[in-house]
PDB file of C-alpha atoms in Angstrom:
ATOM      1  CA  MET T1299      94.687 128.877 110.283  1.00 62.00           C
ATOM      2  CA  LYS T1300      96.975 126.600 112.688  1.00 80.00           C
ATOM      3  CA  THR T1301     100.314 128.317 113.312  1.00 90.00           C
ATOM      4  CA  LEU T1302     102.392 125.301 111.893  1.00 94.00           C
ATOM      5  CA  ALA T1303     106.131 124.588 114.048  1.00 96.00           C
ATOM      6  CA  ILE T1304     108.457 122.004 111.716  1.00 95.00           C
ATOM      7  CA  ILE T1305     110.833 119.950 113.777  1.00 96.00           C
ATOM      8  CA  GLY T1306     113.866 119.688 111.789  1.00 89.00           C
ATOM      9  CA  GLY T1307     117.004 116.333 112.342  1.00 77.00           C
ATOM     10  CA  SER T1308     119.514 115.331 111.157  1.00 76.00           C
ATOM     11  CA  GLY T1309     119.940 116.781 107.253  1.00 67.00           C
ATOM     12  CA  LEU T1310     117.552 120.007 108.392  1.00 76.00           C
ATOM     13  CA  SER T1311     119.775 121.637 111.006  1.00 63.00           C
ATOM     14  CA  GLU T1312     118.047 124.845 108.670  1.00 68.00           C
ATOM     15  CA  LEU T1313     114.984 125.586 106.254  1.00 73.00           C
ATOM     16  CA  ASP T1314     115.991 127.368 103.489  1.00 69.00           C
ATOM     17  CA  GLY T1315     113.746 130.014 102.182  1.00 73.00           C
ATOM     18  CA  LEU T1316     112.342 130.602 105.240  1.00 74.00           C
ATOM     19  CA  GLN T1317     111.590 134.677 105.164  1.00 73.00           C
ATOM     20  CA  GLN T1318     112.726 134.988 109.022  1.00 67.00           C
ATOM     21  CA  SER T1319     111.302 137.809 110.798  1.00 71.00           C
ATOM     22  CA  GLN T1320     112.337 136.681 114.264  1.00 72.00           C
ATOM     23  CA  GLU T1321     114.271 135.128 116.743  1.00 74.00           C
ATOM     24  CA  VAL T1322     112.325 133.780 119.813  1.00 73.00           C
ATOM     25  CA  SER T1323     115.279 132.563 122.328  1.00 68.00           C
ATOM     26  CA  CYS T1324     113.952 130.324 124.436  1.00 68.00           C
ATOM     27  CA  SER T1325     116.861 130.447 127.083  1.00 68.00           C
ATOM     28  CA  THR T1326     115.095 128.177 129.445  1.00 79.00           C
ATOM     29  CA  THR T1327     111.922 126.288 129.858  1.00 90.00           C
ATOM     30  CA  PRO T1328     110.391 124.979 133.711  1.00 91.00           C
ATOM     31  CA  TYR T1329     112.601 121.672 131.629  1.00 93.00           C
ATOM     32  CA  GLY T1330     115.174 123.165 130.956  1.00 93.00           C
ATOM     33  CA  VAL T1331     116.837 124.226 127.938  1.00 93.00           C
ATOM     34  CA  PRO T1332     115.319 123.494 124.710  1.00 94.00           C
ATOM     35  CA  SER T1333     117.493 122.184 121.784  1.00 94.00           C
ATOM     36  CA  ALA T1334     118.300 125.555 119.560  1.00 92.00           C
ATOM     37  CA  ALA T1335     116.331 128.928 119.595  1.00 90.00           C
ATOM     38  CA  ILE T1336     112.508 128.622 117.660  1.00 92.00           C
ATOM     39  CA  VAL T1337     113.112 130.526 114.485  1.00 91.00           C
ATOM     40  CA  ARG T1338     109.723 132.738 113.500  1.00 90.00           C
ATOM     41  CA  GLY T1339     108.886 133.292 109.515  1.00 88.00           C
ATOM     42  CA  ARG T1340     107.304 133.314 106.732  1.00 88.00           C
ATOM     43  CA  TYR T1341     108.074 129.567 104.315  1.00 84.00           C
ATOM     44  CA  ALA T1342     105.533 129.128 101.119  1.00 81.00           C
ATOM     45  CA  GLY T1343     103.639 132.849 101.718  1.00 81.00           C
ATOM     46  CA  ARG T1344     102.806 131.227 105.196  1.00 85.00           C
ATOM     47  CA  GLU T1345     104.127 131.936 108.857  1.00 89.00           C
ATOM     48  CA  VAL T1346     105.584 129.124 110.263  1.00 92.00           C
ATOM     49  CA  LEU T1347     108.048 127.907 113.685  1.00 94.00           C
ATOM     50  CA  PHE T1348     111.081 126.458 113.255  1.00 93.00           C
ATOM     51  CA  LEU T1349     113.399 124.404 115.412  1.00 94.00           C
ATOM     52  CA  ALA T1350     116.435 122.524 114.911  1.00 93.00           C
ATOM     53  CA  ARG T1351     116.093 119.250 117.268  1.00 94.00           C
ATOM     54  CA  HIS T1352     119.003 118.767 117.118  1.00 93.00           C
ATOM     55  CA  GLY T1353     120.806 121.674 117.652  1.00 87.00           C
ATOM     56  CA  ARG T1354     122.262 125.006 115.160  1.00 83.00           C
ATOM     57  CA  PRO T1355     125.168 123.436 114.866  1.00 80.00           C
ATOM     58  CA  HIS T1356     123.956 119.394 114.674  1.00 83.00           C
ATOM     59  CA  ARG T1357     125.955 118.998 118.126  1.00 89.00           C
ATOM     60  CA  ILE T1358     123.321 117.131 120.492  1.00 95.00           C
ATOM     61  CA  PRO T1359     122.374 113.227 120.116  1.00 96.00           C
ATOM     62  CA  PRO T1360     119.096 111.779 120.246  1.00 96.00           C
ATOM     63  CA  HIS T1361     118.983 110.322 123.297  1.00 96.00           C
ATOM     64  CA  GLN T1362     120.506 114.151 124.787  1.00 96.00           C
ATOM     65  CA  ILE T1363     117.667 115.717 123.006  1.00 97.00           C
ATOM     66  CA  ASN T1364     115.340 118.173 125.893  1.00 97.00           C
ATOM     67  CA  TYR T1365     112.648 117.053 123.894  1.00 97.00           C
ATOM     68  CA  ARG T1366     110.344 118.322 126.685  1.00 97.00           C
ATOM     69  CA  ALA T1367     111.753 122.411 126.207  1.00 96.00           C
ATOM     70  CA  ASN T1368     111.492 122.091 122.790  1.00 97.00           C
ATOM     71  CA  LEU T1369     107.560 121.324 122.710  1.00 97.00           C
ATOM     72  CA  TRP T1370     107.167 123.433 125.492  1.00 96.00           C
ATOM     73  CA  ALA T1371     108.850 126.158 124.068  1.00 95.00           C
ATOM     74  CA  LEU T1372     107.618 125.809 120.163  1.00 96.00           C
ATOM     75  CA  GLN T1373     103.523 125.892 122.310  1.00 95.00           C
ATOM     76  CA  GLN T1374     104.454 129.188 124.005  1.00 93.00           C
ATOM     77  CA  ALA T1375     105.970 130.829 120.743  1.00 92.00           C
ATOM     78  CA  GLY T1376     102.232 129.941 118.933  1.00 93.00           C
ATOM     79  CA  ALA T1377     102.672 126.358 117.473  1.00 95.00           C
ATOM     80  CA  GLU T1378      99.594 125.195 117.597  1.00 95.00           C
ATOM     81  CA  ALA T1379     100.621 121.741 115.013  1.00 97.00           C
ATOM     82  CA  VAL T1380     103.236 120.393 114.660  1.00 98.00           C
ATOM     83  CA  ILE T1381     105.659 118.529 111.419  1.00 97.00           C
ATOM     84  CA  ALA T1382     108.721 116.199 112.466  1.00 97.00           C
ATOM     85  CA  VAL T1383     111.113 115.775 110.335  1.00 96.00           C
ATOM     86  CA  ASN T1384     112.936 112.441 110.507  1.00 96.00           C
ATOM     87  CA  ALA T1385     115.863 110.542 109.044  1.00 95.00           C
ATOM     88  CA  VAL T1386     115.287 106.973 109.532  1.00 97.00           C
ATOM     89  CA  GLY T1387     117.036 103.241 108.046  1.00 97.00           C
ATOM     90  CA  GLY T1388     114.650 101.239 106.108  1.00 98.00           C
ATOM     91  CA  ILE T1389     113.976  97.506 107.127  1.00 98.00           C
ATOM     92  CA  SER T1390     110.218  96.348 105.209  1.00 97.00           C
ATOM     93  CA  ALA T1391     111.617  96.284 101.535  1.00 96.00           C
ATOM     94  CA  THR T1392     109.783  98.629 100.339  1.00 96.00           C
ATOM     95  CA  MET T1393     111.354 101.256 102.479  1.00 97.00           C
ATOM     96  CA  GLY T1394     114.247 101.851 100.236  1.00 95.00           C
ATOM     97  CA  THR T1395     117.219 104.499 100.480  1.00 95.00           C
ATOM     98  CA  GLY T1396     115.050 107.625  99.607  1.00 95.00           C
ATOM     99  CA  HIS T1397     111.987 107.299  99.688  1.00 97.00           C
ATOM    100  CA  PHE T1398     109.401 109.281 102.458  1.00 98.00           C
ATOM    101  CA  CYS T1399     106.758 107.591 104.518  1.00 98.00           C
ATOM    102  CA  VAL T1400     104.566 108.913 106.582  1.00 98.00           C
ATOM    103  CA  PRO T1401     104.159 106.636 109.578  1.00 98.00           C
ATOM    104  CA  ASP T1402     100.883 106.210 110.990  1.00 98.00           C
ATOM    105  CA  GLN T1403     102.322 103.886 113.416  1.00 98.00           C
ATOM    106  CA  LEU T1404     105.354 103.507 116.166  1.00 98.00           C
ATOM    107  CA  ILE T1405     106.942 101.236 118.321  1.00 98.00           C
ATOM    108  CA  ASP T1406     109.333 102.712 121.194  1.00 98.00           C
ATOM    109  CA  TYR T1407     112.751 100.862 122.268  1.00 98.00           C
ATOM    110  CA  SER T1408     113.925 103.259 123.530  1.00 97.00           C
ATOM    111  CA  TRP T1409     114.556 103.413 127.827  1.00 96.00           C
ATOM    112  CA  GLY T1410     116.049 105.948 129.989  1.00 95.00           C
ATOM    113  CA  ARG T1411     114.542 109.646 128.527  1.00 96.00           C
ATOM    114  CA  VAL T1412     111.998 111.410 130.601  1.00 94.00           C
ATOM    115  CA  GLN T1413     108.700 110.267 128.918  1.00 93.00           C
ATOM    116  CA  THR T1414     105.984 112.751 130.230  1.00 95.00           C
ATOM    117  CA  TYR T1415     104.759 116.180 131.843  1.00 91.00           C
ATOM    118  CA  PHE T1416     102.878 114.518 133.610  1.00 85.00           C
ATOM    119  CA  GLU T1417     104.940 114.176 137.233  1.00 83.00           C
ATOM    120  CA  GLY T1418     105.951 115.502 139.882  1.00 77.00           C
ATOM    121  CA  ASP T1419     103.687 117.118 142.147  1.00 77.00           C
ATOM    122  CA  LEU T1420     100.781 116.272 141.076  1.00 71.00           C
ATOM    123  CA  GLN T1421      96.797 117.315 141.781  1.00 77.00           C
ATOM    124  CA  GLN T1422      96.160 113.311 140.016  1.00 77.00           C
ATOM    125  CA  VAL T1423      97.194 110.765 137.973  1.00 77.00           C
ATOM    126  CA  THR T1424      97.159 111.755 134.195  1.00 84.00           C
ATOM    127  CA  HIS T1425      96.644 108.979 130.981  1.00 89.00           C
ATOM    128  CA  ILE T1426      96.379 110.421 126.646  1.00 91.00           C
ATOM    129  CA  ASP T1427      94.914 108.348 124.162  1.00 96.00           C
ATOM    130  CA  PHE T1428      97.957 107.551 122.242  1.00 97.00           C
ATOM    131  CA  THR T1429      95.772 104.631 120.758  1.00 97.00           C
ATOM    132  CA  GLU T1430      96.667 106.611 117.412  1.00 98.00           C
ATOM    133  CA  PRO T1431      99.849 108.863 118.054  1.00 98.00           C
ATOM    134  CA  TYR T1432      99.450 110.653 114.684  1.00 98.00           C
ATOM    135  CA  ALA T1433      96.799 113.231 113.614  1.00 98.00           C
ATOM    136  CA  ALA T1434      95.278 111.739 110.538  1.00 97.00           C
ATOM    137  CA  ASP T1435      94.726 115.415 108.946  1.00 96.00           C
ATOM    138  CA  LEU T1436      98.081 116.653 109.579  1.00 97.00           C
ATOM    139  CA  ARG T1437      99.025 112.874 107.627  1.00 98.00           C
ATOM    140  CA  ALA T1438      96.142 113.987 104.831  1.00 97.00           C
ATOM    141  CA  GLU T1439      97.968 117.350 104.197  1.00 96.00           C
ATOM    142  CA  LEU T1440     101.912 115.050 104.052  1.00 97.00           C
ATOM    143  CA  LEU T1441     100.277 112.525 101.497  1.00 98.00           C
ATOM    144  CA  GLN T1442      98.974 114.854  99.834  1.00 97.00           C
ATOM    145  CA  ALA T1443     102.407 117.032  98.679  1.00 96.00           C
ATOM    146  CA  LEU T1444     104.096 114.063  98.280  1.00 97.00           C
ATOM    147  CA  GLN T1445     101.808 112.771  95.879  1.00 97.00           C
ATOM    148  CA  ALA T1446     101.972 116.601  94.306  1.00 95.00           C
ATOM    149  CA  GLU T1447     105.162 117.014  94.701  1.00 94.00           C
ATOM    150  CA  GLY T1448     105.689 112.953  92.412  1.00 95.00           C
ATOM    151  CA  CYS T1449     107.347 111.623  95.849  1.00 95.00           C
ATOM    152  CA  ASP T1450     107.831 108.061  96.062  1.00 94.00           C
ATOM    153  CA  PHE T1451     106.168 107.457  99.223  1.00 97.00           C
ATOM    154  CA  SER T1452     104.392 105.149 101.800  1.00 97.00           C
ATOM    155  CA  ALA T1453     100.871 106.287 103.038  1.00 97.00           C
ATOM    156  CA  ALA T1454     101.299 104.617 106.454  1.00 98.00           C
ATOM    157  CA  GLY T1455     103.985 102.781 108.385  1.00 98.00           C
ATOM    158  CA  VAL T1456     105.547 101.422 112.082  1.00 98.00           C
ATOM    159  CA  TYR T1457     108.113 103.744 113.350  1.00 98.00           C
ATOM    160  CA  ALA T1458     110.343 102.212 115.777  1.00 98.00           C
ATOM    161  CA  CYS T1459     112.262 103.896 118.253  1.00 98.00           C
ATOM    162  CA  THR T1460     115.702 102.639 119.428  1.00 98.00           C
ATOM    163  CA  GLN T1461     118.092 104.429 121.927  1.00 97.00           C
ATOM    164  CA  GLY T1462     121.204 105.716 120.029  1.00 92.00           C
ATOM    165  CA  PRO T1463     123.284 107.398 119.113  1.00 95.00           C
ATOM    166  CA  ARG T1464     124.803 104.212 117.911  1.00 95.00           C
ATOM    167  CA  LEU T1465     123.154 102.246 114.566  1.00 94.00           C
ATOM    168  CA  GLU T1466     121.565  98.608 115.169  1.00 96.00           C
ATOM    169  CA  THR T1467     122.887  95.082 115.075  1.00 96.00           C
ATOM    170  CA  ALA T1468     121.797  93.456 112.239  1.00 96.00           C
ATOM    171  CA  ALA T1469     119.649  91.149 115.214  1.00 97.00           C
ATOM    172  CA  GLU T1470     118.252  93.886 116.736  1.00 98.00           C
ATOM    173  CA  ILE T1471     116.862  94.731 112.872  1.00 98.00           C
ATOM    174  CA  LEU T1472     115.308  91.119 112.740  1.00 98.00           C
ATOM    175  CA  ARG T1473     113.729  91.471 116.257  1.00 98.00           C
ATOM    176  CA  LEU T1474     111.246  95.415 114.710  1.00 98.00           C
ATOM    177  CA  GLU T1475     110.991  93.629 111.537  1.00 98.00           C
ATOM    178  CA  ARG T1476     109.542  90.565 113.231  1.00 98.00           C
ATOM    179  CA  ASP T1477     107.970  93.095 115.771  1.00 98.00           C
ATOM    180  CA  GLY T1478     105.893  94.843 112.494  1.00 98.00           C
ATOM    181  CA  CYS T1479     108.496  97.687 112.080  1.00 98.00           C
ATOM    182  CA  ASP T1480     108.754  99.094 108.214  1.00 98.00           C
ATOM    183  CA  ILE T1481     111.738 102.030 109.703  1.00 98.00           C
ATOM    184  CA  VAL T1482     114.110 102.791 112.378  1.00 98.00           C
ATOM    185  CA  GLY T1483     115.101 106.161 113.999  1.00 98.00           C
ATOM    186  CA  MET T1484     115.535 107.890 117.543  1.00 97.00           C
ATOM    187  CA  THR T1485     114.170 110.695 117.958  1.00 97.00           C
ATOM    188  CA  GLY T1486     110.134 109.909 117.269  1.00 97.00           C
ATOM    189  CA  MET T1487     109.354 109.419 120.995  1.00 98.00           C
ATOM    190  CA  PRO T1488     109.348 110.970 123.586  1.00 98.00           C
ATOM    191  CA  GLU T1489     108.168 113.922 121.590  1.00 98.00           C
ATOM    192  CA  ALA T1490     104.939 112.326 119.706  1.00 98.00           C
ATOM    193  CA  ALA T1491     104.372 111.350 122.941  1.00 98.00           C
ATOM    194  CA  LEU T1492     104.948 115.178 124.876  1.00 98.00           C
ATOM    195  CA  ALA T1493     103.034 116.396 121.644  1.00 98.00           C
ATOM    196  CA  ARG T1494      99.765 114.486 122.303  1.00 98.00           C
ATOM    197  CA  GLU T1495      99.939 115.959 126.126  1.00 97.00           C
ATOM    198  CA  LEU T1496     100.389 119.383 124.726  1.00 97.00           C
ATOM    199  CA  GLY T1497      96.836 118.823 122.517  1.00 97.00           C
ATOM    200  CA  LEU T1498      99.610 119.442 119.188  1.00 97.00           C
ATOM    201  CA  PRO T1499      98.399 117.830 116.830  1.00 97.00           C
ATOM    202  CA  TYR T1500     101.298 115.907 115.081  1.00 98.00           C
ATOM    203  CA  ALA T1501     102.770 113.645 111.980  1.00 98.00           C
ATOM    204  CA  CYS T1502     106.197 112.886 110.855  1.00 98.00           C
ATOM    205  CA  LEU T1503     108.290 113.261 107.613  1.00 98.00           C
ATOM    206  CA  ALA T1504     110.646 110.718 107.163  1.00 97.00           C
ATOM    207  CA  LEU T1505     112.949 109.988 105.074  1.00 97.00           C
ATOM    208  CA  VAL T1506     115.154 106.925 104.106  1.00 97.00           C
ATOM    209  CA  VAL T1507     118.500 107.154 103.925  1.00 95.00           C
ATOM    210  CA  ASN T1508     120.063 104.245 104.657  1.00 94.00           C
ATOM    211  CA  PRO T1509     119.047 100.341 104.448  1.00 96.00           C
ATOM    212  CA  ALA T1510     118.974  98.971 107.844  1.00 97.00           C
ATOM    213  CA  ALA T1511     121.487  97.015 109.727  1.00 96.00           C
ATOM    214  CA  GLY T1512     121.881  93.553 107.637  1.00 95.00           C
ATOM    215  CA  LYS T1513     119.913  94.635 105.763  1.00 95.00           C
ATOM    216  CA  ALA T1514     122.667  95.646 102.010  1.00 90.00           C
ATOM    217  CA  ALA T1515     125.605  94.098 101.615  1.00 84.00           C
ATOM    218  CA  GLY T1516     128.031  95.166 103.972  1.00 83.00           C
ATOM    219  CA  PRO T1517     128.030  97.980 106.869  1.00 86.00           C
ATOM    220  CA  ILE T1518     126.058 100.693 106.872  1.00 86.00           C
ATOM    221  CA  SER T1519     128.440 104.069 104.773  1.00 85.00           C
ATOM    222  CA  LEU T1520     127.794 107.585 107.108  1.00 85.00           C
ATOM    223  CA  ALA T1521     128.867 108.883 103.271  1.00 89.00           C
ATOM    224  CA  ASP T1522     126.384 107.590 101.500  1.00 89.00           C
ATOM    225  CA  MET T1523     124.036 108.196 104.147  1.00 88.00           C
ATOM    226  CA  GLU T1524     125.192 112.256 104.314  1.00 89.00           C
ATOM    227  CA  VAL T1525     124.730 112.802 100.207  1.00 91.00           C
ATOM    228  CA  VAL T1526     121.027 110.903 100.646  1.00 91.00           C
ATOM    229  CA  MET T1527     119.844 113.232 103.263  1.00 87.00           C
ATOM    230  CA  HIS T1528     121.342 116.375 101.067  1.00 87.00           C
ATOM    231  CA  HIS T1529     118.762 115.495  97.968  1.00 90.00           C
ATOM    232  CA  GLY T1530     116.245 114.236 100.165  1.00 91.00           C
ATOM    233  CA  MET T1531     115.698 116.777 102.595  1.00 89.00           C
ATOM    234  CA  THR T1532     115.958 118.788  99.968  1.00 90.00           C
ATOM    235  CA  THR T1533     113.181 117.472  98.526  1.00 94.00           C
ATOM    236  CA  ALA T1534     111.260 117.390 102.069  1.00 94.00           C
ATOM    237  CA  ARG T1535     111.724 121.302 102.199  1.00 91.00           C
ATOM    238  CA  LYS T1536     109.534 121.072  98.690  1.00 93.00           C
ATOM    239  CA  VAL T1537     106.978 119.243 100.225  1.00 95.00           C
ATOM    240  CA  LEU T1538     107.104 121.333 103.532  1.00 94.00           C
ATOM    241  CA  GLY T1539     106.414 124.080 101.153  1.00 92.00           C
ATOM    242  CA  ARG T1540     102.973 122.687  99.624  1.00 93.00           C
ATOM    243  CA  VAL T1541     102.198 121.970 102.410  1.00 94.00           C
ATOM    244  CA  LEU T1542     102.312 125.663 104.041  1.00 91.00           C
ATOM    245  CA  ALA T1543     100.925 126.570 100.694  1.00 88.00           C
ATOM    246  CA  GLY T1544      97.542 124.605 100.932  1.00 81.00           C
ATOM    247  CA  ARG T1545      97.048 125.375 104.201  1.00 72.00           C
ATOM    248  CA  SER T1546      93.867 127.659 104.553  1.00 61.00           C
TER     249      SER T1546
END
């Protein structure tokens, strides 16, 4: 059984119920300092690694996360596969508040982020195949767990990764919709590509916490988002528990 790492996003800075056995302090890596110490423990009876993407407490904005250090530290701690949990906005009509999505594709609209490990004094240029950015087997495990938990979910979707930390304009969301995007978040890239470069199977469990800009009457309510995150991430923990319990 591959050791699974969980990267928790907004609303999931702690994995409640984790029986912690060790905190792996990675004060530095060849790529700088990770967002937080990695917690090693048992969840649903299985060994798991947990990293809070935005730090503990939640303090690092999406554009300042050291994605390279995070993925590198997880691999060095023994991670062999990664599930990322993301809070997102819903663009498509099917992506209502509280809905889960396991995206199968993404489009990167972020800028200025360090995108790769393959730079600097290289012996040769290296490219990765990123046709399918998410691991099919890991996605299937998430879909099976969501179904078993009785969740409202979509088995596919296109994740749009924007720069943040501001939310998008209504015109920007219309552009993303024309591009074929179903959900929008700020942390999906370069995380997914870096995992691919390290050879780590990677999948995303996305929780829709608000209608994207212009998709509901009035401005986006951050207070309402917090309520949805609180309840939705409780369900997400159960889904993750089912994934871990079902692994052999």
